[in-house]
Structure formats: structure tokens, C-alpha cells
Amino acid sequence: MTAPKKLYVKTYGCQMNVYDSERMTEALAGQGYVATDSADDADMILLNTCHIREKAAEKVYSELGRYKDLKAEKPDLRIGVAGCVAQAEGEEIMRRQPMVDLVVGPQSYHRLPELEARARSGSKALDTDFPEDDKFAALKGRGPKARRGPTAFLTVQEGCDKFCAFCVVPYTRGAEVSRPVAQVLDEAQELVARGVREITLLGQNVNAYHGAGPGGEWTLAQLIRELATIDGLARIRFTTSHPNDMDDDLIAAHGDCDKLMPYLHLPVQAGSDRILKRMNRKHTAESYLRLIERLRAARPDLHLSGDFIVGFPEETEADFQATLDLVEAVGYGSAFSFKYSTRPGTPAAERAQVPEDVKTERLQRLQALLTRQQRALQDAMVGREVDVLFEKPGRMPGQMVGKSDYLHAVHVTDTAIAPGDLRRVRITESGPNSLGGTLA
Ligand code: 5AD
Ligand code: SF4
């Protein structure tokens, strides 16, 4: 028997890339690879990349630079680039970085075994097609049936048809495609059988899910209600959503589906209607606020999370103030905020840009407000009892760390707790990034 080859995967960007990295690792297990967390002893290095902002894309080239010496020392080392940079700049990567043996886009990674074989034989392998064959059907099951941690991602939808004027996703990930209901249910069952108690359904525009199922196309709400019948599955989450695809049943599910967590990531990007229009978001600040009112009517203790872009082309101080006003009106439990980054090929790239120092200053003001809100909602947990799904040991002896319904990290020191336990915890303290408590 030959010794297993070692695969080092480095993941950048969003949760969908985390999921894809797992699936690519599983796909290469069939080629005799086992995962390693050190690039130095790898036989293959695979960078799973992100193209959403300029900085994210640049990281790929600087990371590749670090492997130059390694590749010179180990001629058998194979280096691959996957993900959205591979999709957007595959041929350029091959040209600029001769050390790269393999380039594979997010829609063709089920072909990794043959690409790896080609790269292993000394040829260059590039596949950035949007193939007709069903990637997920080709990948089959989730590989070795070993037990795994209590939380998992499950991609149910890929691609985006929204074409926000700043965003590369519709180009790198392509048009919206939903996985069939039966395929999703099978994968969920398999994950639960392996010890998973919380599943986060993923999609670039996940609430536009419309997978083929019994009786026709199913909505995300139907899928969630069906998943909720799986014994052993305790929690369901989903991300990322567009406000315009939040249908009535999905809003209602937040009120009547116990397993659906009261925490929703619902990006708005900006608070000025003029900018929202220029962003091609197809909603207004007012329609977003009304939607949140309806969600909170269904589930009064819902926490919201969001994404924001500051310094979008032509954004004035008054426009930015409208973003701050919207944030004040909503009260976010957490949020991600970014300076606008020019993405070649997207409509906004051609427009009048906001100076960098203005972007930096607005980002600081927005983040200060968001941090205050996040901290206030976290501090408000002290004295309350919350459910915590424990995931792993903490840094202190006997300590375990888990997540609350609102994704707050919670530390409890109690040797009676094991990973995968869902326990009621009384919160006694709130630190900078986590809560502490005792079993209730
Ligand atoms: N510049 C800055 N942020 C961006 N995002 C998407 N494209 C850009 C860009 N060009 C942000 C949006 C999106 C999140 C995933 O990344 O806020 O919701
Ligand atoms: Fe990008 Fe999200 Fe807009 Fe789609 S909805 S174009 S993924 S920001």
C-alpha cells in the first residue's frame, strides 16, 4: 500500500468557500489524499480563494509567492488555485505564476480527481467551466462516515441573479441554481447521523431557493420545515439573504418553526435610497425597515445581522448619514462593514470614486456604532437563560465553548458538558467577544 499523499487546503472568504473546501477535500480523498494543516509537508496545496474585494484577491498572489521556495525544493509538490479568483482570473494566474499546476472554478470542482491526475502527470490543468453536469450529484456522499463536530454548513443554492452594481458574484458564481430537495435532505440526514446538531443552509442568495421537490419547486421555507422534522437536528440557520426574496412563509417560519434560530443575516448595504438605486438593490430603506417590522412581529426576539458598504461611488455625507440612521433604526446584533472596493467588470467600477480617506473615516464611524449596538445586545444577555450548543473545549481547564441561539460565543466551566450537548445556561458575564455562564 502506498503512503497517503497530504493535502493542505487554505480557505479564504465566505462560508460557501468553507463548505467547498470540505467537499474538495472529500473529493481528493478518493485520490489517496489526507488533509494536513501544514503547507510544508503537503504534496498538494490548494488555495480556495475569494474575489469579492480587491484585498481578498491580492492575498492569493502574495500567498503563492510564499510557496516559491517550497516548490523549488519539492518538485513533486502540486499547487492548485480554486474558488472565485480561479474563476475570474484562471488563465492569468497560470500565466503570471508558472508554479501553479491546477486551476479549478467553484462550479467544476467535482472534476478535481481528473484534474489532479493531469497535474500529477506534469501537465497544466485548468477548468473554469459552468458545466451542465450536476456537481453535487457527481460528488455523491460526504466521504468517510466518521463522526464530526456538532455544526455544519450545507450549500443548497449557488449563484446570484441580482447583479448589485458593486458585486462580482453573479460573474464568478454564475446564475442562480438550487439543489434538488431530495439531495439536500439526504445530505442533512447523513450529517445528522455523523453527529451534527446544527445545520446552516448556505447560498449566495439562499432565500431565492427553488429546488425541485415532490409536487414541484420548493421554497426555502418549505425546505426548512421539512428539515425540522429530522430527529436529532436541533437548530437550523440560513445565510445569505436578499430582502426582496423574504416571502410570507419564510417570515412566518421565524415565528412557528422552533428549530429555526431567531437570528437573521439580512444585508441592506446602505441607507440612502439614491445610493440603493445606484447599487441596483431594487429595494428602499423604508421597504427594508417594513420587512424587519414584519419579521419582528413574527418573532419579537429576532436579532439581525447585516452587511454594509461605505464609500460607494457618489456617496455624499448626507447619503452616509442615512446609513447611520438606518442602523440606529434597526439595532443590529452583529454586522460586517466594508469600504467599497472597485471590481473590474462591474457597473460601479466605471463611476466617480469616493476618496480613500473619506471611506476610511466613514467606515470608522459606522463600525463604532455597530460595535456599540452589538455590545449592548450581548450585554443584555446577562441574567438571562439561553440555550447553548457546545462545540469544543475552551482555553481554561474544564471549560467548554458553544454558541447561543444568537451566535454569541458562550463559555462554561463544567466537566459534565460534552461537545454536541445542547444545554440551558444562565449568563453571568459579558466580555469583549463572548459570554460566560453556568449550567441552569
Ligand atoms: N466592495 C466592498 N464590499 C463588497 N461586498 C460585495 N462586493 C463588494 C465590493 N465591491 C460586500 C457586500 C456583500 C458582502 C458579502 O461583501 O456587503 O453583502
Ligand atoms: Fe452580490 Fe449579494 Fe447582490 Fe447577489 S445579492 S449581486 S451576491 S451582493
CSV table of C-alpha atoms and ligand atoms in Angstrom, one decimal:
chain,number,residue,atom,x,y,z
A,1,MET,CA,0.0,0.0,0.0
A,2,THR,CA,1.3,3.4,-0.9
A,3,ALA,CA,1.5,6.1,1.8
A,4,PRO,CA,-1.3,8.7,1.6
A,5,LYS,CA,-0.5,12.0,0.0
A,6,LYS,CA,-1.0,15.1,2.0
A,7,LEU,CA,-3.4,17.9,1.0
A,8,TYR,CA,-3.1,21.4,2.5
A,9,VAL,CA,-6.2,23.5,1.8
A,10,LYS,CA,-6.3,27.2,2.7
A,11,THR,CA,-9.7,28.8,2.6
A,12,TYR,CA,-10.4,32.5,2.1
A,13,GLY,CA,-13.7,34.4,2.1
A,14,CYS,CA,-17.2,33.3,2.9
A,15,GLN,CA,-18.9,30.2,4.4
A,16,MET,CA,-19.6,28.8,1.0
A,17,ASN,CA,-15.9,28.5,0.5
A,18,VAL,CA,-15.6,26.7,3.8
A,19,TYR,CA,-18.2,24.2,2.6
A,20,ASP,CA,-16.5,23.9,-0.8
A,21,SER,CA,-13.1,23.2,0.8
A,22,GLU,CA,-14.6,20.4,2.8
A,23,ARG,CA,-16.1,18.9,-0.4
A,24,MET,CA,-12.9,19.3,-2.3
A,25,THR,CA,-11.0,17.6,0.5
A,26,GLU,CA,-13.5,14.7,0.3
A,27,ALA,CA,-13.3,14.6,-3.5
A,28,LEU,CA,-9.5,14.2,-3.3
A,29,ALA,CA,-9.7,11.6,-0.5
A,30,GLY,CA,-10.6,9.2,-3.4
A,31,GLN,CA,-7.2,10.0,-5.0
A,32,GLY,CA,-5.4,9.0,-1.8
A,33,TYR,CA,-5.1,12.4,-0.1
A,34,VAL,CA,-5.4,13.0,3.6
A,35,ALA,CA,-5.7,16.5,5.0
A,36,THR,CA,-2.8,18.2,6.7
A,37,ASP,CA,-2.7,21.6,8.4
A,38,SER,CA,0.9,22.4,7.4
A,39,ALA,CA,1.9,23.6,3.9
A,40,ASP,CA,5.4,22.4,4.4
A,41,ASP,CA,4.7,18.7,4.4
A,42,ALA,CA,1.9,18.8,1.7
A,43,ASP,CA,2.0,17.0,-1.6
A,44,MET,CA,-0.6,19.3,-2.8
A,45,ILE,CA,-1.5,22.9,-1.8
A,46,LEU,CA,-5.0,24.1,-2.7
A,47,LEU,CA,-5.9,27.8,-2.2
A,48,ASN,CA,-9.7,28.2,-2.1
A,49,THR,CA,-9.9,31.9,-3.0
A,50,CYS,CA,-12.2,34.9,-2.7
A,51,HIS,CA,-12.7,37.7,-5.3
A,52,ILE,CA,-15.3,39.9,-3.5
A,53,ARG,CA,-12.9,42.8,-2.7
A,54,GLU,CA,-9.5,43.7,-4.2
A,55,LYS,CA,-7.7,42.9,-0.9
A,56,ALA,CA,-9.1,39.4,-0.8
A,57,ALA,CA,-7.9,38.7,-4.4
A,58,GLU,CA,-4.4,40.1,-3.8
A,59,LYS,CA,-3.9,37.7,-0.9
A,60,VAL,CA,-3.8,34.8,-3.4
A,61,TYR,CA,-0.8,36.2,-5.2
A,62,SER,CA,1.1,37.0,-2.0
A,63,GLU,CA,0.4,33.5,-0.7
A,64,LEU,CA,1.6,31.9,-3.9
A,65,GLY,CA,4.8,33.9,-3.6
A,66,ARG,CA,5.5,32.3,-0.3
A,67,TYR,CA,5.4,28.8,-1.9
A,68,LYS,CA,8.1,29.6,-4.5
A,69,ASP,CA,11.0,28.1,-2.4
A,70,LEU,CA,8.9,25.1,-1.3
A,71,LYS,CA,8.1,24.3,-4.9
A,72,ALA,CA,11.8,24.6,-5.8
A,73,GLU,CA,12.7,22.2,-3.0
A,74,LYS,CA,9.9,19.7,-3.7
A,75,PRO,CA,9.4,19.2,-7.5
A,76,ASP,CA,6.6,16.8,-6.8
A,77,LEU,CA,4.6,19.4,-4.9
A,78,ARG,CA,1.4,20.4,-6.8
A,79,ILE,CA,-0.2,23.8,-6.3
A,80,GLY,CA,-3.8,24.5,-7.2
A,81,VAL,CA,-6.0,27.6,-7.1
A,82,ALA,CA,-9.7,27.1,-6.6
A,83,GLY,CA,-12.6,29.4,-5.8
A,84,CYS,CA,-13.7,32.8,-7.2
A,85,VAL,CA,-10.2,34.2,-8.1
A,86,ALA,CA,-9.6,31.0,-10.1
A,87,GLN,CA,-12.9,31.5,-11.9
A,88,ALA,CA,-12.3,35.2,-12.6
A,89,GLU,CA,-8.6,35.2,-13.4
A,90,GLY,CA,-7.7,31.5,-14.0
A,91,GLU,CA,-5.7,31.9,-17.2
A,92,GLU,CA,-3.9,35.0,-15.9
A,93,ILE,CA,-2.9,33.1,-12.8
A,94,MET,CA,-1.4,30.3,-15.0
A,95,ARG,CA,0.5,32.9,-17.0
A,96,ARG,CA,1.7,35.0,-14.0
A,97,GLN,CA,2.5,32.2,-11.7
A,98,PRO,CA,4.1,29.3,-13.6
A,99,MET,CA,4.3,27.3,-10.3
A,100,VAL,CA,0.5,26.8,-10.4
A,101,ASP,CA,-0.3,23.4,-11.8
A,102,LEU,CA,-4.1,23.4,-11.4
A,103,VAL,CA,-6.9,26.0,-11.6
A,104,VAL,CA,-10.5,25.0,-10.8
A,105,GLY,CA,-13.6,27.2,-10.6
A,106,PRO,CA,-16.3,26.8,-8.0
A,107,GLN,CA,-18.7,25.1,-10.5
A,108,SER,CA,-16.3,22.4,-11.7
A,109,TYR,CA,-14.5,21.1,-8.6
A,110,HIS,CA,-16.3,17.7,-8.9
A,111,ARG,CA,-13.8,17.2,-11.7
A,112,LEU,CA,-10.8,17.6,-9.3
A,113,PRO,CA,-9.8,14.0,-9.3
A,114,GLU,CA,-9.1,14.0,-13.1
A,115,LEU,CA,-7.6,17.5,-12.9
A,116,GLU,CA,-5.3,16.3,-10.1
A,117,ALA,CA,-4.3,13.3,-12.2
A,118,ARG,CA,-3.4,15.6,-15.1
A,119,ALA,CA,-1.4,17.9,-12.8
A,120,ARG,CA,0.3,14.9,-11.2
A,121,SER,CA,1.4,13.7,-14.7
A,122,GLY,CA,3.2,17.0,-15.3
A,123,SER,CA,0.6,18.9,-17.4
A,124,LYS,CA,-1.2,22.1,-16.5
A,125,ALA,CA,-4.9,21.5,-15.6
A,126,LEU,CA,-7.5,24.3,-15.9
A,127,ASP,CA,-11.2,24.1,-15.6
A,128,THR,CA,-13.4,27.2,-15.1
A,129,ASP,CA,-16.5,25.9,-17.0
A,130,PHE,CA,-20.0,26.2,-15.8
A,131,PRO,CA,-20.7,22.6,-16.8
A,132,GLU,CA,-24.1,21.1,-17.4
A,133,ASP,CA,-23.5,18.1,-15.2
A,134,ASP,CA,-24.7,18.3,-11.6
A,135,LYS,CA,-21.7,18.9,-9.5
A,136,PHE,CA,-23.3,17.7,-6.3
A,137,ALA,CA,-24.7,14.5,-7.9
A,138,ALA,CA,-21.2,13.8,-9.3
A,139,LEU,CA,-19.7,14.3,-5.8
A,140,LYS,CA,-22.0,11.7,-4.3
A,141,GLY,CA,-22.0,11.4,-0.5
A,142,ARG,CA,-19.9,13.2,2.1
A,143,GLY,CA,-17.0,10.8,2.1
A,144,PRO,CA,-15.8,8.9,5.1
A,145,LYS,CA,-18.6,8.4,7.7
A,146,ALA,CA,-16.5,9.4,10.7
A,147,ARG,CA,-18.2,11.4,13.4
A,148,ARG,CA,-17.8,15.2,13.1
A,149,GLY,CA,-18.4,18.3,15.1
A,150,PRO,CA,-22.0,19.4,16.0
A,151,THR,CA,-22.3,22.2,13.4
A,152,ALA,CA,-22.1,22.0,9.7
A,153,PHE,CA,-22.7,24.1,6.6
A,154,LEU,CA,-24.8,22.7,3.8
A,155,THR,CA,-24.9,24.6,0.4
A,156,VAL,CA,-28.4,24.4,-1.1
A,157,GLN,CA,-28.2,27.2,-3.6
A,158,GLU,CA,-25.4,28.8,-5.6
A,159,GLY,CA,-25.1,31.8,-7.8
A,160,CYS,CA,-26.9,35.1,-8.0
A,161,ASP,CA,-29.2,36.8,-10.5
A,162,LYS,CA,-29.4,40.1,-8.6
A,163,PHE,CA,-26.5,42.0,-10.2
A,164,CYS,CA,-25.9,44.6,-7.5
A,165,ALA,CA,-23.7,47.1,-9.2
A,166,PHE,CA,-20.7,46.5,-6.9
A,167,CYS,CA,-20.6,42.7,-6.9
A,168,VAL,CA,-18.6,40.1,-8.7
A,169,VAL,CA,-20.7,37.1,-7.5
A,170,PRO,CA,-23.1,36.9,-10.5
A,171,TYR,CA,-20.0,36.7,-12.7
A,172,THR,CA,-17.8,34.3,-10.6
A,173,ARG,CA,-20.5,32.0,-9.3
A,174,GLY,CA,-22.9,32.4,-12.2
A,175,ALA,CA,-26.7,32.2,-12.4
A,176,GLU,CA,-28.9,31.0,-9.5
A,177,VAL,CA,-29.1,27.2,-9.2
A,178,SER,CA,-30.9,25.3,-6.4
A,179,ARG,CA,-30.1,21.8,-5.4
A,180,PRO,CA,-33.0,19.3,-5.5
A,181,VAL,CA,-34.9,18.8,-2.2
A,182,ALA,CA,-34.1,15.1,-2.0
A,183,GLN,CA,-30.4,15.7,-2.4
A,184,VAL,CA,-30.4,18.3,0.4
A,185,LEU,CA,-32.4,16.1,2.7
A,186,ASP,CA,-30.1,13.1,2.1
A,187,GLU,CA,-27.0,15.2,2.9
A,188,ALA,CA,-28.7,16.6,6.0
A,189,GLN,CA,-29.6,13.1,7.2
A,190,GLU,CA,-26.0,12.0,6.6
A,191,LEU,CA,-24.6,14.9,8.6
A,192,VAL,CA,-27.0,14.3,11.5
A,193,ALA,CA,-26.1,10.6,11.5
A,194,ARG,CA,-22.5,11.7,11.9
A,195,GLY,CA,-23.3,13.9,15.0
A,196,VAL,CA,-24.3,17.2,13.5
A,197,ARG,CA,-27.0,19.0,15.5
A,198,GLU,CA,-27.0,22.4,13.8
A,199,ILE,CA,-27.1,23.0,10.0
A,200,THR,CA,-26.6,26.3,8.3
A,201,LEU,CA,-28.1,26.3,4.9
A,202,LEU,CA,-25.9,28.3,2.5
A,203,GLY,CA,-26.4,30.1,-0.7
A,204,GLN,CA,-25.2,33.4,-2.3
A,205,ASN,CA,-28.9,34.2,-2.4
A,206,VAL,CA,-30.2,31.4,-0.3
A,207,ASN,CA,-33.8,32.7,0.2
A,208,ALA,CA,-34.3,32.6,-3.5
A,209,TYR,CA,-34.0,28.8,-3.2
A,210,HIS,CA,-36.4,27.0,-5.6
A,211,GLY,CA,-35.2,23.4,-5.7
A,212,ALA,CA,-37.1,20.6,-7.5
A,213,GLY,CA,-39.1,18.6,-4.9
A,214,PRO,CA,-42.2,16.5,-4.6
A,215,GLY,CA,-45.1,18.4,-6.2
A,216,GLY,CA,-42.9,21.0,-7.9
A,217,GLU,CA,-40.4,23.6,-6.9
A,218,TRP,CA,-40.0,24.1,-3.1
A,219,THR,CA,-39.3,27.4,-1.4
A,220,LEU,CA,-36.7,27.8,1.3
A,221,ALA,CA,-39.4,27.9,4.0
A,222,GLN,CA,-40.8,24.5,2.8
A,223,LEU,CA,-37.3,23.1,2.8
A,224,ILE,CA,-36.7,24.4,6.4
A,225,ARG,CA,-40.0,22.9,7.6
A,226,GLU,CA,-39.1,19.5,6.2
A,227,LEU,CA,-35.5,19.6,7.6
A,228,ALA,CA,-37.1,20.5,11.0
A,229,THR,CA,-38.7,17.0,11.0
A,230,ILE,CA,-35.3,15.3,11.2
A,231,ASP,CA,-34.8,13.8,14.7
A,232,GLY,CA,-31.5,14.8,16.2
A,233,LEU,CA,-31.3,18.0,14.2
A,234,ALA,CA,-31.8,20.8,16.8
A,235,ARG,CA,-31.0,24.0,15.0
A,236,ILE,CA,-31.4,25.4,11.5
A,237,ARG,CA,-29.9,28.7,10.2
A,238,PHE,CA,-29.6,30.1,6.7
A,239,THR,CA,-27.4,32.7,5.0
A,240,THR,CA,-27.2,35.0,2.9
A,241,SER,CA,-30.5,36.5,2.0
A,242,HIS,CA,-31.7,39.4,-0.2
A,243,PRO,CA,-34.6,41.4,1.3
A,244,ASN,CA,-36.7,41.1,-1.8
A,245,ASP,CA,-36.7,37.3,-1.6
A,246,MET,CA,-38.1,37.1,2.0
A,247,ASP,CA,-41.5,35.6,1.2
A,248,ASP,CA,-44.5,35.5,3.6
A,249,ASP,CA,-44.0,31.8,4.5
A,250,LEU,CA,-40.3,32.4,5.3
A,251,ILE,CA,-41.2,35.3,7.6
A,252,ALA,CA,-43.9,33.1,9.3
A,253,ALA,CA,-41.4,30.3,9.8
A,254,HIS,CA,-39.4,32.5,12.1
A,255,GLY,CA,-42.4,32.5,14.4
A,256,ASP,CA,-43.7,29.0,14.1
A,257,CYS,CA,-40.6,26.8,13.4
A,258,ASP,CA,-38.9,26.1,16.7
A,259,LYS,CA,-35.7,24.8,15.2
A,260,LEU,CA,-35.2,27.9,13.0
A,261,MET,CA,-32.9,30.2,15.1
A,262,PRO,CA,-34.0,33.8,15.9
A,263,TYR,CA,-31.1,35.3,14.1
A,264,LEU,CA,-31.2,36.5,10.6
A,265,HIS,CA,-28.4,37.8,8.3
A,266,LEU,CA,-30.2,40.3,6.0
A,267,PRO,CA,-27.8,42.7,4.3
A,268,VAL,CA,-29.0,46.1,3.3
A,269,GLN,CA,-25.7,47.6,2.2
A,270,ALA,CA,-26.7,51.3,2.5
A,271,GLY,CA,-29.4,53.5,3.9
A,272,SER,CA,-29.8,56.2,1.2
A,273,ASP,CA,-32.4,55.4,-1.4
A,274,ARG,CA,-30.4,57.3,-4.0
A,275,ILE,CA,-27.4,55.0,-3.3
A,276,LEU,CA,-29.6,51.9,-3.1
A,277,LYS,CA,-30.9,52.7,-6.6
A,278,ARG,CA,-27.4,53.3,-7.9
A,279,MET,CA,-26.4,50.0,-6.3
A,280,ASN,CA,-29.3,48.3,-8.2
A,281,ARG,CA,-30.5,46.8,-5.0
A,282,LYS,CA,-34.2,47.1,-6.0
A,283,HIS,CA,-35.4,48.0,-2.5
A,284,THR,CA,-35.6,51.1,-0.5
A,285,ALA,CA,-34.6,51.8,3.1
A,286,GLU,CA,-38.2,52.1,4.0
A,287,SER,CA,-39.2,48.7,2.4
A,288,TYR,CA,-36.3,47.1,4.3
A,289,LEU,CA,-37.5,48.6,7.6
A,290,ARG,CA,-41.0,47.5,7.0
A,291,LEU,CA,-39.8,43.9,6.3
A,292,ILE,CA,-37.9,43.9,9.6
A,293,GLU,CA,-41.1,45.1,11.3
A,294,ARG,CA,-42.9,42.1,9.8
A,295,LEU,CA,-40.1,39.7,10.9
A,296,ARG,CA,-40.2,41.1,14.4
A,297,ALA,CA,-43.9,40.7,14.5
A,298,ALA,CA,-43.5,37.0,13.7
A,299,ARG,CA,-40.5,36.7,16.1
A,300,PRO,CA,-40.2,39.6,18.6
A,301,ASP,CA,-36.8,38.5,20.0
A,302,LEU,CA,-35.2,38.2,16.5
A,303,HIS,CA,-31.6,39.5,16.2
A,304,LEU,CA,-30.5,40.9,12.9
A,305,SER,CA,-27.1,41.0,11.2
A,306,GLY,CA,-26.2,42.9,8.1
A,307,ASP,CA,-23.6,43.8,5.5
A,308,PHE,CA,-22.8,47.5,4.7
A,309,ILE,CA,-20.7,49.2,2.1
A,310,VAL,CA,-19.4,52.7,2.7
A,311,GLY,CA,-18.0,55.0,0.1
A,312,PHE,CA,-19.9,53.5,-2.8
A,313,PRO,CA,-19.3,55.8,-5.9
A,314,GLU,CA,-21.0,59.2,-5.5
A,315,GLU,CA,-21.9,58.6,-1.8
A,316,THR,CA,-22.2,62.0,-0.1
A,317,GLU,CA,-22.1,62.7,3.6
A,318,ALA,CA,-25.9,63.0,3.6
A,319,ASP,CA,-26.1,59.5,2.0
A,320,PHE,CA,-23.8,58.1,4.6
A,321,GLN,CA,-25.8,59.7,7.4
A,322,ALA,CA,-28.8,57.9,6.0
A,323,THR,CA,-26.9,54.6,6.5
A,324,LEU,CA,-26.2,55.6,10.2
A,325,ASP,CA,-29.9,56.5,10.6
A,326,LEU,CA,-31.0,53.1,9.3
A,327,VAL,CA,-28.6,51.3,11.6
A,328,GLU,CA,-29.9,53.3,14.5
A,329,ALA,CA,-33.5,52.4,13.5
A,330,VAL,CA,-32.8,48.6,13.2
A,331,GLY,CA,-30.4,47.9,16.1
A,332,TYR,CA,-28.1,45.1,14.8
A,333,GLY,CA,-26.8,42.1,16.8
A,334,SER,CA,-23.8,41.9,14.6
A,335,ALA,CA,-22.7,43.2,11.2
A,336,PHE,CA,-20.0,43.3,8.6
A,337,SER,CA,-19.0,46.6,7.0
A,338,PHE,CA,-16.6,47.3,4.2
A,339,LYS,CA,-15.1,50.1,2.2
A,340,TYR,CA,-16.3,50.0,-1.3
A,341,SER,CA,-13.7,48.1,-3.5
A,342,THR,CA,-13.6,48.6,-7.2
A,343,ARG,CA,-14.2,45.3,-9.0
A,344,PRO,CA,-13.3,45.3,-12.7
A,345,GLY,CA,-16.2,44.4,-14.9
A,346,THR,CA,-18.9,45.5,-12.5
A,347,PRO,CA,-21.0,48.6,-13.4
A,348,ALA,CA,-19.9,50.7,-10.4
A,349,ALA,CA,-16.3,50.4,-11.3
A,350,GLU,CA,-16.6,53.0,-14.0
A,351,ARG,CA,-18.2,55.7,-11.8
A,352,ALA,CA,-16.8,58.6,-9.8
A,353,GLN,CA,-15.0,57.2,-6.8
A,354,VAL,CA,-15.1,58.4,-3.2
A,355,PRO,CA,-11.6,59.3,-1.9
A,356,GLU,CA,-9.9,56.7,0.2
A,357,ASP,CA,-9.6,58.9,3.3
A,358,VAL,CA,-13.3,59.6,3.2
A,359,LYS,CA,-14.1,55.9,3.0
A,360,THR,CA,-11.8,55.2,5.9
A,361,GLU,CA,-13.3,57.9,8.1
A,362,ARG,CA,-16.9,56.7,7.3
A,363,LEU,CA,-16.1,53.1,8.0
A,364,GLN,CA,-14.7,54.0,11.4
A,365,ARG,CA,-17.9,55.9,12.3
A,366,LEU,CA,-20.1,53.1,11.1
A,367,GLN,CA,-18.1,50.4,12.9
A,368,ALA,CA,-18.2,52.4,16.1
A,369,LEU,CA,-22.0,52.5,16.0
A,370,LEU,CA,-22.3,48.8,15.0
A,371,THR,CA,-19.9,47.7,17.8
A,372,ARG,CA,-21.9,49.7,20.3
A,373,GLN,CA,-25.1,48.0,19.2
A,374,GLN,CA,-23.6,44.6,19.2
A,375,ARG,CA,-22.2,45.0,22.7
A,376,ALA,CA,-25.5,46.3,24.0
A,377,LEU,CA,-27.4,43.3,22.8
A,378,GLN,CA,-24.7,41.0,24.1
A,379,ASP,CA,-24.6,42.7,27.5
A,380,ALA,CA,-28.4,42.4,27.7
A,381,MET,CA,-28.0,38.6,27.9
A,382,VAL,CA,-26.5,38.8,31.4
A,383,GLY,CA,-29.0,37.4,33.9
A,384,ARG,CA,-30.9,35.5,31.2
A,385,GLU,CA,-31.1,31.8,30.5
A,386,VAL,CA,-30.1,30.8,27.0
A,387,ASP,CA,-29.7,27.6,25.0
A,388,VAL,CA,-26.1,26.8,24.1
A,389,LEU,CA,-24.9,24.2,21.7
A,390,PHE,CA,-21.5,23.2,23.0
A,391,GLU,CA,-18.8,22.7,20.3
A,392,LYS,CA,-15.3,22.3,21.8
A,393,PRO,CA,-13.1,22.7,24.9
A,394,GLY,CA,-12.2,26.3,25.8
A,395,ARG,CA,-8.7,27.5,26.8
A,396,MET,CA,-9.2,27.1,30.5
A,397,PRO,CA,-9.2,23.7,32.2
A,398,GLY,CA,-12.6,22.1,32.2
A,399,GLN,CA,-14.1,24.9,30.1
A,400,MET,CA,-16.4,24.3,27.1
A,401,VAL,CA,-17.4,26.8,24.4
A,402,GLY,CA,-20.6,26.8,22.5
A,403,LYS,CA,-23.0,29.2,20.7
A,404,SER,CA,-26.3,30.7,21.8
A,405,ASP,CA,-29.3,30.9,19.5
A,406,TYR,CA,-27.9,34.4,18.6
A,407,LEU,CA,-24.5,33.0,17.7
A,408,HIS,CA,-22.9,34.6,20.8
A,409,ALA,CA,-19.9,32.5,21.9
A,410,VAL,CA,-20.6,31.2,25.5
A,411,HIS,CA,-18.0,29.8,27.9
A,412,VAL,CA,-19.0,27.5,30.7
A,413,THR,CA,-16.6,25.7,33.1
A,414,ASP,CA,-18.3,22.4,33.9
A,415,THR,CA,-16.9,18.9,33.3
A,416,ALA,CA,-20.4,17.5,32.8
A,417,ILE,CA,-20.6,19.1,29.3
A,418,ALA,CA,-19.6,17.3,26.2
A,419,PRO,CA,-19.3,18.6,22.6
A,420,GLY,CA,-22.7,18.3,20.9
A,421,ASP,CA,-24.6,18.9,24.2
A,422,LEU,CA,-27.4,21.5,23.9
A,423,ARG,CA,-27.8,22.9,27.4
A,424,ARG,CA,-29.6,25.7,29.2
A,425,VAL,CA,-27.1,28.2,30.6
A,426,ARG,CA,-27.6,31.2,32.9
A,427,ILE,CA,-25.5,34.0,31.6
A,428,THR,CA,-23.4,35.7,34.3
A,429,GLU,CA,-20.9,37.8,32.4
A,430,SER,CA,-20.3,39.6,29.1
A,431,GLY,CA,-16.7,40.0,27.9
A,432,PRO,CA,-15.4,41.8,24.8
A,433,ASN,CA,-16.2,38.9,22.4
A,434,SER,CA,-18.1,36.3,24.4
A,435,LEU,CA,-20.4,35.5,27.3
A,436,GLY,CA,-19.8,33.4,30.3
A,437,GLY,CA,-22.3,31.5,32.5
A,438,THR,CA,-23.2,28.4,34.5
A,439,LEU,CA,-25.5,25.5,33.7
A,440,ALA,CA,-29.1,26.4,34.6
B,1,5AD,N1,-16.8,46.3,-2.2
B,1,5AD,C1,-17.0,46.2,-0.9
B,1,5AD,N2,-17.8,45.3,-0.4
B,1,5AD,C2,-18.4,44.4,-1.2
B,1,5AD,N3,-19.3,43.4,-1.0
B,1,5AD,C3,-19.6,42.8,-2.1
B,1,5AD,N4,-19.0,43.5,-3.1
B,1,5AD,C4,-18.2,44.4,-2.6
B,1,5AD,C5,-17.3,45.4,-3.1
B,1,5AD,N5,-17.1,45.6,-4.4
B,1,5AD,C6,-19.8,43.1,0.4
B,1,5AD,C7,-21.3,43.2,0.4
B,1,5AD,C8,-21.8,41.8,0.5
B,1,5AD,C9,-20.6,41.1,1.2
B,1,5AD,C10,-20.6,39.7,1.0
B,1,5AD,O1,-19.5,41.8,0.7
B,1,5AD,O2,-21.6,43.9,1.6
B,1,5AD,O3,-23.0,41.6,1.1
B,2,SF4,FE1,-23.7,40.2,-4.8
B,2,SF4,FE2,-25.5,39.6,-2.8
B,2,SF4,FE3,-26.1,41.5,-4.6
B,2,SF4,FE4,-26.1,38.9,-5.4
B,2,SF4,S1,-27.5,39.9,-3.9
B,2,SF4,S2,-25.2,40.6,-6.5
B,2,SF4,S3,-24.3,38.1,-4.2
B,2,SF4,S4,-24.4,41.5,-3.1
